[in-house]
Amino acid sequence: MQLLSIGIPNALKNGSDFLKHGLKDMKTEGIDVNVNLDNRGNITFFNIDVEDKASYKNISKIRQHISDIISDIIVNQIDKKLIKKIIDKYYYYFNSDEKQKIANIANSILDNDVNRETFKLVKKEKIFIEIEDFLKDNETIDIEGFVNFRLRDFIGELSEVVDRAVDEYLMQKEYDEFIGLLKYFVELQDSKIDVLNILVDKGGKFRFFDKDNNPITGKFLSDITIEFSGGELSDDDMLISTLIAMAPAKIYIHFANNIKNKEVLDTVKKIFSDRVFICNGCSLCAAHEARK
């Protein structure tokens, strides 16, 4: 006797595997079902039936199992397909490479630890209830059709995630272009100093030394930073502006683990690439430790 028929898009191979695995798990709980596949174009229907009356009596439990499996497929696999569709529909003007980057950001937002424990679990519970109610009155469910027509709120929330991913992508793109300009600027100018040692103290303050470990202070450093920045500087801004103005041939960073804003170190590495070296211990480091 056929109980249910579940349609899964052929493009969603993991969904089919997940459903098969879930149906096998039912047997470990004493619920024996048979599955027949019916391929209808782009969709494969999993026709589930039972042979004995004992299993038929478990129809409520079977619906719960199926609802759990389908809701899991929707929040962990169909969501990725929907994200691509949303990007193609509303952000069609991006090229294929940009769309993929946006999709990757959106998926990472959904899959981070916080959202996995909140958004996905909450959504799965709500979708589980929707599916279970639907299966009480319907023997056939096309998962993709169900999502499109019965889970509009879910699609709307995924659209908000995509909007956020686009904002993050554009900010990152703007940042990368800015870094590229700074890198180009540095490569064009002559180095004002061959070697610059940067020592980061426990408070995260930057101190500058020349190749002979002599402190670089006073008017030279002040003139360079003011000439380049034209205004007030935070410690991080001062570091970047000083390095760009000096354009050192080599940069050695001592006690890099004391840097409070790790993004500053990443920015320095991106602008100066192979000019940057992280010191793991030297005479300058030893002298600094000895003064503590």
Tab-separated table of C-alpha atoms in Angstrom:
chain	number	residue	atom	x	y	z
A	1	MET	CA	0.000	0.000	0.000
A	2	GLN	CA	1.506	3.341	-1.078
A	3	LEU	CA	1.719	5.921	1.660
A	4	LEU	CA	3.699	8.837	0.297
A	5	SER	CA	5.465	10.044	-2.820
A	6	ILE	CA	8.355	12.492	-2.435
A	7	GLY	CA	9.713	14.418	-5.437
A	8	ILE	CA	13.335	15.577	-5.362
A	9	PRO	CA	15.026	17.538	-8.213
A	10	ASN	CA	17.593	15.358	-10.011
A	11	ALA	CA	20.090	18.213	-9.724
A	12	LEU	CA	19.939	17.787	-5.943
A	13	LYS	CA	21.968	14.566	-5.764
A	14	ASN	CA	22.834	14.998	-2.096
A	15	GLY	CA	19.137	15.367	-1.333
A	16	SER	CA	18.382	11.949	-2.826
A	17	ASP	CA	21.236	10.363	-0.896
A	18	PHE	CA	20.087	12.019	2.306
A	19	LEU	CA	16.529	10.757	1.800
A	20	LYS	CA	17.716	7.203	1.136
A	21	HIS	CA	19.860	7.293	4.282
A	22	GLY	CA	16.946	8.627	6.321
A	23	LEU	CA	14.622	5.901	5.101
A	24	LYS	CA	17.177	3.259	6.076
A	25	ASP	CA	17.322	4.736	9.580
A	26	MET	CA	13.590	4.137	9.901
A	27	LYS	CA	14.166	0.396	9.621
A	28	THR	CA	16.384	0.466	12.705
A	29	GLU	CA	13.326	1.685	14.612
A	30	GLY	CA	11.247	-1.223	13.364
A	31	ILE	CA	9.455	0.678	10.600
A	32	ASP	CA	9.817	-1.314	7.409
A	33	VAL	CA	9.044	0.575	4.188
A	34	ASN	CA	9.622	-0.129	0.520
A	35	VAL	CA	10.827	2.539	-1.882
A	36	ASN	CA	10.254	2.616	-5.645
A	37	LEU	CA	11.790	5.294	-7.815
A	38	ASP	CA	9.776	7.040	-10.515
A	39	ASN	CA	11.808	9.350	-12.751
A	40	ARG	CA	9.676	12.120	-14.236
A	41	GLY	CA	11.859	14.447	-16.264
A	42	ASN	CA	13.916	16.613	-13.918
A	43	ILE	CA	12.354	15.130	-10.789
A	44	THR	CA	12.682	11.704	-9.201
A	45	PHE	CA	9.775	10.610	-7.028
A	46	PHE	CA	10.429	8.274	-4.138
A	47	ASN	CA	7.252	6.226	-3.761
A	48	ILE	CA	7.062	4.863	-0.237
A	49	ASP	CA	4.786	1.958	0.608
A	50	VAL	CA	4.340	-0.690	3.296
A	51	GLU	CA	3.481	-4.357	2.932
A	52	ASP	CA	2.186	-5.262	6.396
A	53	LYS	CA	-0.556	-3.801	8.572
A	54	ALA	CA	1.815	-3.359	11.506
A	55	SER	CA	3.922	-0.863	9.565
A	56	TYR	CA	0.784	0.887	8.305
A	57	LYS	CA	-0.237	1.537	11.884
A	58	ASN	CA	2.962	3.585	12.226
A	59	ILE	CA	1.861	6.042	9.529
A	60	SER	CA	1.967	8.967	11.966
A	61	LYS	CA	5.542	8.138	12.939
A	62	ILE	CA	6.444	7.647	9.256
A	63	ARG	CA	5.109	11.122	8.444
A	64	GLN	CA	7.206	12.572	11.257
A	65	HIS	CA	10.346	10.863	9.954
A	66	ILE	CA	9.677	12.010	6.395
A	67	SER	CA	8.883	15.562	7.538
A	68	ASP	CA	12.153	15.660	9.477
A	69	ILE	CA	14.144	14.397	6.494
A	70	ILE	CA	12.539	16.844	4.052
A	71	SER	CA	12.888	19.847	6.374
A	72	ASP	CA	16.589	18.980	6.782
A	73	ILE	CA	17.026	18.814	3.009
A	74	ILE	CA	15.334	22.207	2.603
A	75	VAL	CA	17.387	24.127	5.202
A	76	ASN	CA	20.722	22.484	4.336
A	77	GLN	CA	20.572	21.833	0.592
A	78	ILE	CA	17.605	23.458	-1.132
A	79	ASP	CA	18.626	26.750	0.516
A	80	LYS	CA	21.831	26.830	-1.541
A	81	LYS	CA	19.904	26.301	-4.761
A	82	LEU	CA	17.459	29.060	-3.780
A	83	ILE	CA	20.322	31.444	-3.060
A	84	LYS	CA	21.632	30.970	-6.604
A	85	LYS	CA	18.149	31.561	-8.033
A	86	ILE	CA	17.721	34.749	-5.988
A	87	ILE	CA	21.108	36.054	-7.149
A	88	ASP	CA	20.312	35.248	-10.793
A	89	LYS	CA	16.927	36.981	-10.535
A	90	TYR	CA	17.775	40.144	-8.612
A	91	TYR	CA	21.505	40.525	-9.192
A	92	TYR	CA	21.686	39.421	-12.813
A	93	TYR	CA	24.094	42.275	-13.677
A	94	PHE	CA	26.996	40.604	-11.857
A	95	ASN	CA	29.155	38.250	-13.926
A	96	SER	CA	29.266	34.511	-13.169
A	97	ASP	CA	32.438	34.770	-11.071
A	98	GLU	CA	30.976	37.592	-8.967
A	99	LYS	CA	27.703	35.682	-8.502
A	100	GLN	CA	29.620	32.671	-7.215
A	101	LYS	CA	31.526	34.833	-4.729
A	102	ILE	CA	28.250	36.329	-3.499
A	103	ALA	CA	26.741	32.836	-3.182
A	104	ASN	CA	29.783	31.686	-1.197
A	105	ILE	CA	29.414	34.624	1.197
A	106	ALA	CA	25.673	33.973	1.609
A	107	ASN	CA	26.293	30.277	2.314
A	108	SER	CA	29.010	31.118	4.843
A	109	ILE	CA	26.582	33.470	6.613
A	110	LEU	CA	24.002	30.679	6.866
A	111	ASP	CA	26.544	28.064	7.904
A	112	ASN	CA	28.371	30.013	10.604
A	113	ASP	CA	28.083	28.728	14.164
A	114	VAL	CA	25.517	31.303	15.286
A	115	ASN	CA	23.109	30.890	12.375
A	116	ARG	CA	23.464	27.136	12.387
A	117	GLU	CA	22.263	27.084	15.996
A	118	THR	CA	19.556	29.737	15.599
A	119	PHE	CA	18.274	30.520	12.110
A	120	LYS	CA	18.568	27.005	10.690
A	121	LEU	CA	17.189	25.174	13.710
A	122	VAL	CA	14.268	27.586	14.069
A	123	LYS	CA	13.531	27.425	10.346
A	124	LYS	CA	13.742	23.651	10.312
A	125	GLU	CA	11.242	23.379	13.170
A	126	LYS	CA	8.746	25.668	11.422
A	127	ILE	CA	9.203	23.902	8.075
A	128	PHE	CA	8.846	20.518	9.782
A	129	ILE	CA	5.413	21.548	11.098
A	130	GLU	CA	4.369	22.871	7.664
A	131	ILE	CA	5.382	19.629	5.951
A	132	GLU	CA	3.785	17.383	8.556
A	133	ASP	CA	0.485	19.266	8.218
A	134	PHE	CA	0.701	19.089	4.426
A	135	LEU	CA	1.301	15.326	4.428
A	136	LYS	CA	-1.797	14.707	6.540
A	137	ASP	CA	-3.937	15.746	3.562
A	138	ASN	CA	-1.604	14.975	0.654
A	139	GLU	CA	0.144	11.778	-0.378
A	140	THR	CA	2.490	13.488	-2.854
A	141	ILE	CA	4.955	16.279	-2.180
A	142	ASP	CA	7.245	17.895	-4.734
A	143	ILE	CA	9.889	19.447	-2.458
A	144	GLU	CA	10.870	22.279	-4.794
A	145	GLY	CA	7.242	23.127	-5.574
A	146	PHE	CA	6.382	23.019	-1.874
A	147	VAL	CA	9.156	25.496	-1.099
A	148	ASN	CA	8.149	27.872	-3.909
A	149	PHE	CA	4.453	27.981	-3.011
A	150	ARG	CA	4.266	27.225	0.716
A	151	LEU	CA	7.505	28.644	2.132
A	152	ARG	CA	7.480	32.222	0.841
A	153	ASP	CA	8.672	33.544	4.212
A	154	PHE	CA	11.699	31.256	4.060
A	155	ILE	CA	12.536	32.498	0.554
A	156	GLY	CA	12.147	36.093	1.778
A	157	GLU	CA	14.583	35.507	4.620
A	158	LEU	CA	17.083	33.955	2.209
A	159	SER	CA	16.703	37.074	0.034
A	160	GLU	CA	17.740	39.178	3.029
A	161	VAL	CA	20.801	36.966	3.485
A	162	VAL	CA	21.682	37.457	-0.197
A	163	ASP	CA	21.291	41.259	0.168
A	164	ARG	CA	23.710	41.170	3.085
A	165	ALA	CA	26.122	38.996	1.088
A	166	VAL	CA	26.046	41.510	-1.797
A	167	ASP	CA	26.839	44.364	0.615
A	168	GLU	CA	29.765	42.397	2.053
A	169	TYR	CA	31.021	41.522	-1.437
A	170	LEU	CA	30.919	45.163	-2.597
A	171	MET	CA	32.693	46.331	0.569
A	172	GLN	CA	35.378	43.682	0.079
A	173	LYS	CA	35.718	44.609	-3.595
A	174	GLU	CA	36.102	48.286	-2.709
A	175	TYR	CA	38.679	47.375	-0.059
A	176	ASP	CA	40.640	45.185	-2.486
A	177	GLU	CA	40.652	47.952	-5.113
A	178	PHE	CA	41.883	50.444	-2.501
A	179	ILE	CA	44.632	48.052	-1.406
A	180	GLY	CA	45.583	47.598	-5.073
A	181	LEU	CA	45.959	51.359	-5.511
A	182	LEU	CA	48.120	51.642	-2.386
A	183	LYS	CA	50.280	48.744	-3.544
A	184	TYR	CA	50.709	50.384	-6.956
A	185	PHE	CA	51.600	53.699	-5.271
A	186	VAL	CA	54.230	52.010	-3.101
A	187	GLU	CA	55.791	50.213	-6.068
A	188	LEU	CA	56.124	53.485	-8.010
A	189	GLN	CA	58.013	55.438	-5.363
A	190	ASP	CA	61.583	55.065	-4.201
A	191	SER	CA	62.246	53.680	-0.736
A	192	LYS	CA	63.100	56.320	1.841
A	193	ILE	CA	64.612	53.632	4.071
A	194	ASP	CA	66.108	50.211	3.312
A	195	VAL	CA	65.049	48.424	6.487
A	196	LEU	CA	62.334	49.366	8.929
A	197	ASN	CA	61.913	47.489	12.194
A	198	ILE	CA	58.505	47.778	13.841
A	199	LEU	CA	58.295	46.739	17.461
A	200	VAL	CA	54.823	46.290	18.940
A	201	ASP	CA	54.708	46.690	22.699
A	202	LYS	CA	52.289	44.989	25.100
A	203	GLY	CA	49.870	47.896	24.753
A	204	GLY	CA	49.752	47.510	20.986
A	205	LYS	CA	51.755	50.690	20.348
A	206	PHE	CA	54.125	50.779	17.359
A	207	ARG	CA	57.751	51.817	17.753
A	208	PHE	CA	60.030	52.269	14.749
A	209	PHE	CA	63.736	51.378	14.448
A	210	ASP	CA	66.240	51.534	11.586
A	211	LYS	CA	68.421	48.665	10.368
A	212	ASP	CA	70.899	49.265	13.217
A	213	ASN	CA	68.062	49.073	15.780
A	214	ASN	CA	68.245	52.824	16.436
A	215	PRO	CA	64.879	54.415	17.279
A	216	ILE	CA	63.276	56.457	14.510
A	217	THR	CA	61.640	59.357	16.313
A	218	GLY	CA	61.232	63.085	16.232
A	219	LYS	CA	60.896	65.314	13.228
A	220	PHE	CA	61.682	62.685	10.535
A	221	LEU	CA	58.830	60.398	11.542
A	222	SER	CA	56.476	63.268	12.302
A	223	ASP	CA	57.068	64.995	8.970
A	224	ILE	CA	56.491	61.796	7.014
A	225	THR	CA	53.210	60.885	8.670
A	226	ILE	CA	51.794	64.425	8.561
A	227	GLU	CA	52.931	64.914	4.960
A	228	PHE	CA	51.089	61.772	3.921
A	229	SER	CA	47.992	61.921	6.105
A	230	GLY	CA	47.257	65.607	6.352
A	231	GLY	CA	45.436	65.210	9.678
A	232	GLU	CA	44.791	63.262	12.854
A	233	LEU	CA	45.925	59.640	12.914
A	234	SER	CA	44.948	56.619	14.946
A	235	ASP	CA	47.735	54.170	15.789
A	236	ASP	CA	46.652	51.855	12.965
A	237	ASP	CA	46.380	54.733	10.479
A	238	MET	CA	49.785	56.004	11.542
A	239	LEU	CA	51.332	52.599	10.892
A	240	ILE	CA	49.872	52.305	7.380
A	241	SER	CA	50.575	55.922	6.396
A	242	THR	CA	54.138	55.733	7.730
A	243	LEU	CA	54.868	52.551	5.818
A	244	ILE	CA	53.404	53.901	2.582
A	245	ALA	CA	55.302	57.183	2.923
A	246	MET	CA	58.601	55.427	3.714
A	247	ALA	CA	58.049	52.536	1.275
A	248	PRO	CA	60.746	50.447	3.031
A	249	ALA	CA	62.561	47.816	1.005
A	250	LYS	CA	62.179	45.442	3.959
A	251	ILE	CA	59.818	45.525	6.931
A	252	TYR	CA	60.464	43.444	10.043
A	253	ILE	CA	57.634	43.212	12.562
A	254	HIS	CA	58.613	42.239	16.099
A	255	PHE	CA	56.073	40.911	18.641
A	256	ALA	CA	53.354	40.842	15.972
A	257	ASN	CA	51.100	38.950	18.389
A	258	ASN	CA	50.743	42.200	20.367
A	259	ILE	CA	48.911	43.887	17.493
A	260	LYS	CA	45.367	44.504	18.717
A	261	ASN	CA	43.720	44.828	15.312
A	262	LYS	CA	44.843	41.780	13.330
A	263	GLU	CA	43.306	43.242	10.160
A	264	VAL	CA	46.052	45.883	10.171
A	265	LEU	CA	48.692	43.182	9.856
A	266	ASP	CA	46.756	41.595	6.978
A	267	THR	CA	46.543	44.995	5.265
A	268	VAL	CA	50.292	45.557	5.621
A	269	LYS	CA	50.994	42.116	4.142
A	270	LYS	CA	48.665	42.777	1.208
A	271	ILE	CA	50.211	46.152	0.387
A	272	PHE	CA	53.864	45.205	0.857
A	273	SER	CA	53.613	41.427	0.212
A	274	ASP	CA	57.113	39.931	0.054
A	275	ARG	CA	58.708	42.935	1.771
A	276	VAL	CA	57.134	41.952	5.104
A	277	PHE	CA	58.832	39.586	7.555
A	278	ILE	CA	57.548	38.465	10.953
A	279	CYS	CA	60.362	38.207	13.480
A	280	ASN	CA	60.432	35.177	15.768
A	281	GLY	CA	63.265	36.491	17.940
A	282	CYS	CA	66.336	38.708	17.436
A	283	SER	CA	68.652	41.141	19.241
A	284	LEU	CA	66.042	43.911	19.113
A	285	CYS	CA	63.447	41.591	20.656
A	286	ALA	CA	65.942	40.474	23.324
A	287	ALA	CA	66.848	44.077	24.182
A	288	HIS	CA	63.152	44.960	24.505
A	289	GLU	CA	62.522	41.946	26.782
A	290	ALA	CA	65.550	42.842	28.918
A	291	ARG	CA	64.173	46.333	29.575
A	292	LYS	CA	60.941	44.947	31.089
